[in-house]
mmCIF file of C-alpha atoms and ligand atoms in Angstrom:
data_model
loop_
_atom_site.group_PDB
_atom_site.id
_atom_site.type_symbol
_atom_site.label_atom_id
_atom_site.label_comp_id
_atom_site.label_asym_id
_atom_site.label_seq_id
_atom_site.Cartn_x
_atom_site.Cartn_y
_atom_site.Cartn_z
ATOM 1 C CA MET A 59 12.114 -10.561 -17.948
ATOM 2 C CA HIS A 60 9.294 -8.683 -16.291
ATOM 3 C CA VAL A 61 7.582 -5.492 -17.374
ATOM 4 C CA LYS A 62 7.773 -3.113 -14.387
ATOM 5 C CA LYS A 63 4.812 -0.926 -13.502
ATOM 6 C CA LEU A 64 5.207 1.737 -10.843
ATOM 7 C CA PHE A 65 2.573 2.207 -8.117
ATOM 8 C CA THR A 66 2.211 4.165 -4.877
ATOM 9 C CA LEU A 67 0.674 3.101 -1.576
ATOM 10 C CA VAL A 68 0.072 5.554 1.302
ATOM 11 C CA PHE A 69 -0.712 4.807 4.943
ATOM 12 C CA ILE A 70 -2.031 7.613 7.143
ATOM 13 C CA GLN A 71 -1.332 6.956 10.797
ATOM 14 C CA LYS A 72 -2.253 8.374 14.191
ATOM 15 C CA GLU A 73 -0.567 7.372 17.423
ATOM 16 C CA ASN A 74 -2.337 3.974 17.664
ATOM 17 C CA GLU A 75 -4.518 3.961 14.576
ATOM 18 C CA ILE A 76 -4.126 3.454 10.858
ATOM 19 C CA LEU A 77 -6.408 4.602 8.041
ATOM 20 C CA LEU A 78 -7.322 1.913 5.529
ATOM 21 C CA GLY A 79 -9.696 1.995 2.578
ATOM 22 C CA LEU A 80 -11.992 -0.740 1.333
ATOM 23 C CA LYS A 81 -11.373 -0.930 -2.410
ATOM 24 C CA LYS A 82 -14.740 -0.700 -4.142
ATOM 25 C CA ARG A 83 -13.705 -1.613 -7.701
ATOM 26 C CA GLY A 84 -10.913 -2.971 -9.901
ATOM 27 C CA PHE A 85 -7.696 -4.658 -8.736
ATOM 28 C CA GLY A 86 -7.907 -5.708 -5.071
ATOM 29 C CA MET A 87 -11.675 -5.076 -4.889
ATOM 30 C CA ASN A 88 -13.210 -5.816 -1.436
ATOM 31 C CA LYS A 89 -9.804 -5.724 0.262
ATOM 32 C CA TRP A 90 -8.681 -3.144 2.823
ATOM 33 C CA ASN A 91 -5.461 -1.417 1.830
ATOM 34 C CA GLY A 92 -3.608 1.857 1.913
ATOM 35 C CA PHE A 93 -4.382 4.450 -0.771
ATOM 36 C CA GLY A 94 -2.535 4.508 -4.050
ATOM 37 C CA GLY A 95 -2.339 3.721 -7.722
ATOM 38 C CA LYS A 96 -0.304 4.089 -10.869
ATOM 39 C CA VAL A 97 2.342 6.752 -11.284
ATOM 40 C CA GLU A 98 1.522 8.744 -14.441
ATOM 41 C CA PRO A 99 4.182 9.622 -17.012
ATOM 42 C CA ASN A 100 5.835 12.986 -16.191
ATOM 43 C CA GLU A 101 4.793 12.763 -12.527
ATOM 44 C CA THR A 102 7.136 12.186 -9.600
ATOM 45 C CA ILE A 103 6.405 9.179 -7.405
ATOM 46 C CA ILE A 104 5.788 11.349 -4.361
ATOM 47 C CA ASP A 105 3.412 13.682 -6.248
ATOM 48 C CA ALA A 106 1.538 10.599 -7.469
ATOM 49 C CA ALA A 107 1.286 9.328 -3.882
ATOM 50 C CA ALA A 108 -0.257 12.625 -2.670
ATOM 51 C CA ARG A 109 -2.573 12.819 -5.714
ATOM 52 C CA GLU A 110 -3.890 9.268 -5.306
ATOM 53 C CA LEU A 111 -4.508 9.807 -1.586
ATOM 54 C CA LYS A 112 -6.581 12.910 -2.355
ATOM 55 C CA GLU A 113 -8.486 11.227 -5.191
ATOM 56 C CA GLU A 114 -9.291 8.140 -3.135
ATOM 57 C CA CYS A 115 -10.188 9.590 0.301
ATOM 58 C CA CYS A 116 -9.999 13.409 -0.018
ATOM 59 C CA LEU A 117 -7.110 13.852 2.446
ATOM 60 C CA ILE A 118 -4.418 16.405 1.678
ATOM 61 C CA VAL A 119 -0.754 15.796 2.418
ATOM 62 C CA LYS A 120 2.283 17.824 1.475
ATOM 63 C CA PRO A 121 4.474 15.549 -0.646
ATOM 64 C CA GLY A 122 7.385 16.528 1.621
ATOM 65 C CA ASP A 123 5.595 15.056 4.655
ATOM 66 C CA LEU A 124 5.370 11.613 3.071
ATOM 67 C CA LYS A 125 8.033 9.269 4.388
ATOM 68 C CA ASN A 126 9.130 6.481 2.062
ATOM 69 C CA ILE A 127 9.003 3.444 4.313
ATOM 70 C CA ALA A 128 9.085 0.513 1.929
ATOM 71 C CA HIS A 129 9.615 -0.807 -1.541
ATOM 72 C CA LEU A 130 7.402 -3.755 -2.463
ATOM 73 C CA GLU A 131 7.529 -5.932 -5.564
ATOM 74 C CA PHE A 132 4.726 -8.244 -6.619
ATOM 75 C CA THR A 133 4.897 -10.859 -9.350
ATOM 76 C CA PHE A 134 2.225 -13.332 -10.356
ATOM 77 C CA GLU A 135 2.971 -16.831 -11.651
ATOM 78 C CA GLY A 136 2.753 -16.902 -15.458
ATOM 79 C CA GLN A 137 2.324 -13.126 -15.788
ATOM 80 C CA PRO A 138 4.827 -10.659 -17.265
ATOM 81 C CA THR A 139 4.028 -7.699 -15.008
ATOM 82 C CA LEU A 140 6.113 -6.791 -11.959
ATOM 83 C CA MET A 141 4.243 -4.351 -9.714
ATOM 84 C CA ASP A 142 6.819 -1.994 -8.234
ATOM 85 C CA VAL A 143 5.049 -0.387 -5.270
ATOM 86 C CA ARG A 144 6.549 2.534 -3.334
ATOM 87 C CA VAL A 145 5.069 2.741 0.152
ATOM 88 C CA PHE A 146 4.772 5.957 2.172
ATOM 89 C CA SER A 147 3.416 6.882 5.568
ATOM 90 C CA THR A 148 2.707 10.079 7.447
ATOM 91 C CA LYS A 149 0.943 11.348 10.541
ATOM 92 C CA ILE A 150 0.651 14.851 9.069
ATOM 93 C CA PHE A 151 -2.445 15.458 6.954
ATOM 94 C CA GLU A 152 -5.328 17.870 6.406
ATOM 95 C CA GLY A 153 -9.012 17.066 6.116
ATOM 96 C CA THR A 154 -11.358 14.277 7.104
ATOM 97 C CA PRO A 155 -11.390 10.981 5.187
ATOM 98 C CA LYS A 156 -14.370 10.773 2.825
ATOM 99 C CA GLU A 157 -15.768 7.850 0.860
ATOM 100 C CA THR A 158 -15.209 8.085 -2.895
ATOM 101 C CA GLU A 159 -16.151 5.909 -5.890
ATOM 102 C CA GLU A 160 -12.883 4.015 -5.378
ATOM 103 C CA MET A 161 -12.484 3.625 -1.606
ATOM 104 C CA LYS A 162 -14.406 3.513 1.658
ATOM 105 C CA PRO A 163 -11.996 4.800 4.356
ATOM 106 C CA LYS A 164 -12.009 3.693 7.994
ATOM 107 C CA TRP A 165 -9.669 4.099 10.991
ATOM 108 C CA PHE A 166 -8.495 0.858 12.618
ATOM 109 C CA ASP A 167 -6.674 0.339 15.892
ATOM 110 C CA ASN A 168 -3.155 -0.920 15.220
ATOM 111 C CA ASP A 169 -4.055 -4.152 16.976
ATOM 112 C CA GLY A 170 -7.337 -4.495 15.049
ATOM 113 C CA VAL A 171 -6.107 -4.483 11.444
ATOM 114 C CA PRO A 172 -8.481 -6.686 9.331
ATOM 115 C CA PHE A 173 -5.808 -8.949 7.843
ATOM 116 C CA ASP A 174 -8.373 -11.594 6.812
ATOM 117 C CA ASP A 175 -9.794 -9.048 4.344
ATOM 118 C CA MET A 176 -6.464 -7.755 3.022
ATOM 119 C CA TRP A 177 -3.804 -8.923 0.588
ATOM 120 C CA LEU A 178 -2.000 -11.941 2.082
ATOM 121 C CA ASP A 179 1.349 -10.183 2.060
ATOM 122 C CA ASP A 180 0.177 -7.408 4.385
ATOM 123 C CA LYS A 181 0.248 -9.441 7.594
ATOM 124 C CA LEU A 182 3.861 -10.380 6.797
ATOM 125 C CA TRP A 183 5.126 -6.806 6.576
ATOM 126 C CA PHE A 184 2.783 -4.653 8.698
ATOM 127 C CA PRO A 185 5.024 -5.302 11.754
ATOM 128 C CA TYR A 186 7.804 -3.380 9.939
ATOM 129 C CA LEU A 187 5.393 -0.527 9.166
ATOM 130 C CA PHE A 188 4.285 -0.300 12.810
ATOM 131 C CA GLN A 189 7.870 -0.421 14.065
ATOM 132 C CA GLY A 190 8.952 2.251 11.556
ATOM 133 C CA LYS A 191 11.607 -0.026 10.059
ATOM 134 C CA PRO A 192 12.243 0.621 6.337
ATOM 135 C CA PHE A 193 12.155 -2.571 4.287
ATOM 136 C CA PHE A 194 12.174 -4.166 0.855
ATOM 137 C CA GLY A 195 9.780 -6.992 0.127
ATOM 138 C CA HIS A 196 9.233 -9.263 -2.856
ATOM 139 C CA PHE A 197 6.167 -11.504 -3.054
ATOM 140 C CA HIS A 198 5.472 -14.036 -5.784
ATOM 141 C CA TYR A 199 1.801 -14.973 -5.988
ATOM 142 C CA GLU A 200 -0.063 -17.807 -7.656
ATOM 143 C CA GLY A 201 -3.420 -16.280 -8.439
ATOM 144 C CA PHE A 202 -4.445 -13.754 -5.793
ATOM 145 C CA ASP A 203 -4.858 -16.028 -2.751
ATOM 146 C CA LYS A 204 -1.550 -17.887 -2.515
ATOM 147 C CA ILE A 205 2.020 -16.682 -2.004
ATOM 148 C CA LEU A 206 4.475 -19.165 -3.558
ATOM 149 C CA ASN A 207 7.573 -17.459 -2.137
ATOM 150 C CA TYR A 208 8.675 -14.166 -0.657
ATOM 151 C CA LYS A 209 11.492 -12.296 0.999
ATOM 152 C CA ILE A 210 11.508 -9.289 3.307
ATOM 153 C CA GLU A 211 14.726 -7.415 4.000
ATOM 154 C CA GLU A 212 15.035 -4.615 6.520
ATOM 155 C CA GLN A 213 16.853 -1.583 5.049
ATOM 156 C CA VAL A 214 19.085 0.899 6.798
ATOM 157 C CA SER A 215 17.289 3.731 4.977
ATOM 158 C CA MET A 216 14.949 4.057 1.995
HETATM 159 P P1 LIG B 1323 -4.842 0.579 -8.751
HETATM 160 O O1 LIG B 1323 -5.023 -0.656 -9.571
HETATM 161 O O2 LIG B 1323 -5.959 0.812 -7.778
HETATM 162 O O3 LIG B 1323 -3.548 0.342 -7.838
HETATM 163 N N1 LIG B 1323 -1.288 -3.292 -4.464
HETATM 164 C C1 LIG B 1323 -1.073 -4.083 -3.397
HETATM 165 N N2 LIG B 1323 -1.056 -3.770 -2.096
HETATM 166 C C2 LIG B 1323 -0.804 -4.785 -1.236
HETATM 167 N N3 LIG B 1323 -0.772 -4.474 0.077
HETATM 168 N N4 LIG B 1323 -0.586 -6.061 -1.612
HETATM 169 C C3 LIG B 1323 -0.601 -6.389 -2.913
HETATM 170 O O4 LIG B 1323 -0.380 -7.692 -3.193
HETATM 171 C C4 LIG B 1323 -0.854 -5.387 -3.873
HETATM 172 N N5 LIG B 1323 -0.932 -5.328 -5.224
HETATM 173 C C5 LIG B 1323 -1.212 -4.053 -5.557
HETATM 174 C C6 LIG B 1323 -0.719 -0.973 -5.195
HETATM 175 C C7 LIG B 1323 -3.395 -0.824 -7.086
HETATM 176 C C8 LIG B 1323 -3.007 -0.468 -5.664
HETATM 177 O O5 LIG B 1323 -2.920 -1.689 -4.917
HETATM 178 C C9 LIG B 1323 -1.601 -1.863 -4.393
HETATM 179 C C10 LIG B 1323 -1.649 0.189 -5.527
HETATM 180 O O6 LIG B 1323 -1.683 1.090 -4.424
HETATM 181 C C11 LIG B 1323 -0.493 -8.235 -4.462
HETATM 182 O O7 LIG B 1323 -4.498 1.795 -9.569
#
């Protein structure tokens, strides 16, 4: 049995660009990723997603504008935790991305995403994100640099 921990992950998109942040500390340090973190007790997932985005890059989104596009699960060989990550995207936001203690934000062209400096799973599922296809993914890692097995299933809706 795994102990589930709930996380959010938000991708801000323009027509042909995506905003990523370089994680400056903690889990996933030195990797580019969307913006997100742990859902606090007594907080809805969508409120947590908007809060983490603001804390990490100072952008404001209305929770209602966040579209739930994926559900990701991560497990790590020999570890009890299952990271249950709810992924959102939106093109509607206010403000200009600003660097914070946690993240250094940068816009990337959709065909210039820096997969070599991202979690290994990202290159497997970004095509679904770019095509706007909702999906469920489970990835089982050994350490942080090897995926032992995974599955990705397209969903009719999230
Ligand atoms: P904090 O520890 O900063 O939240 N996350 C992952 N994202 C991707 N793309 N791949 C993974 O593969 C990930 N594992 C965790 C979820 C961690 C943030 O990092 C995401 C959260 O948004 C293993 O509070």
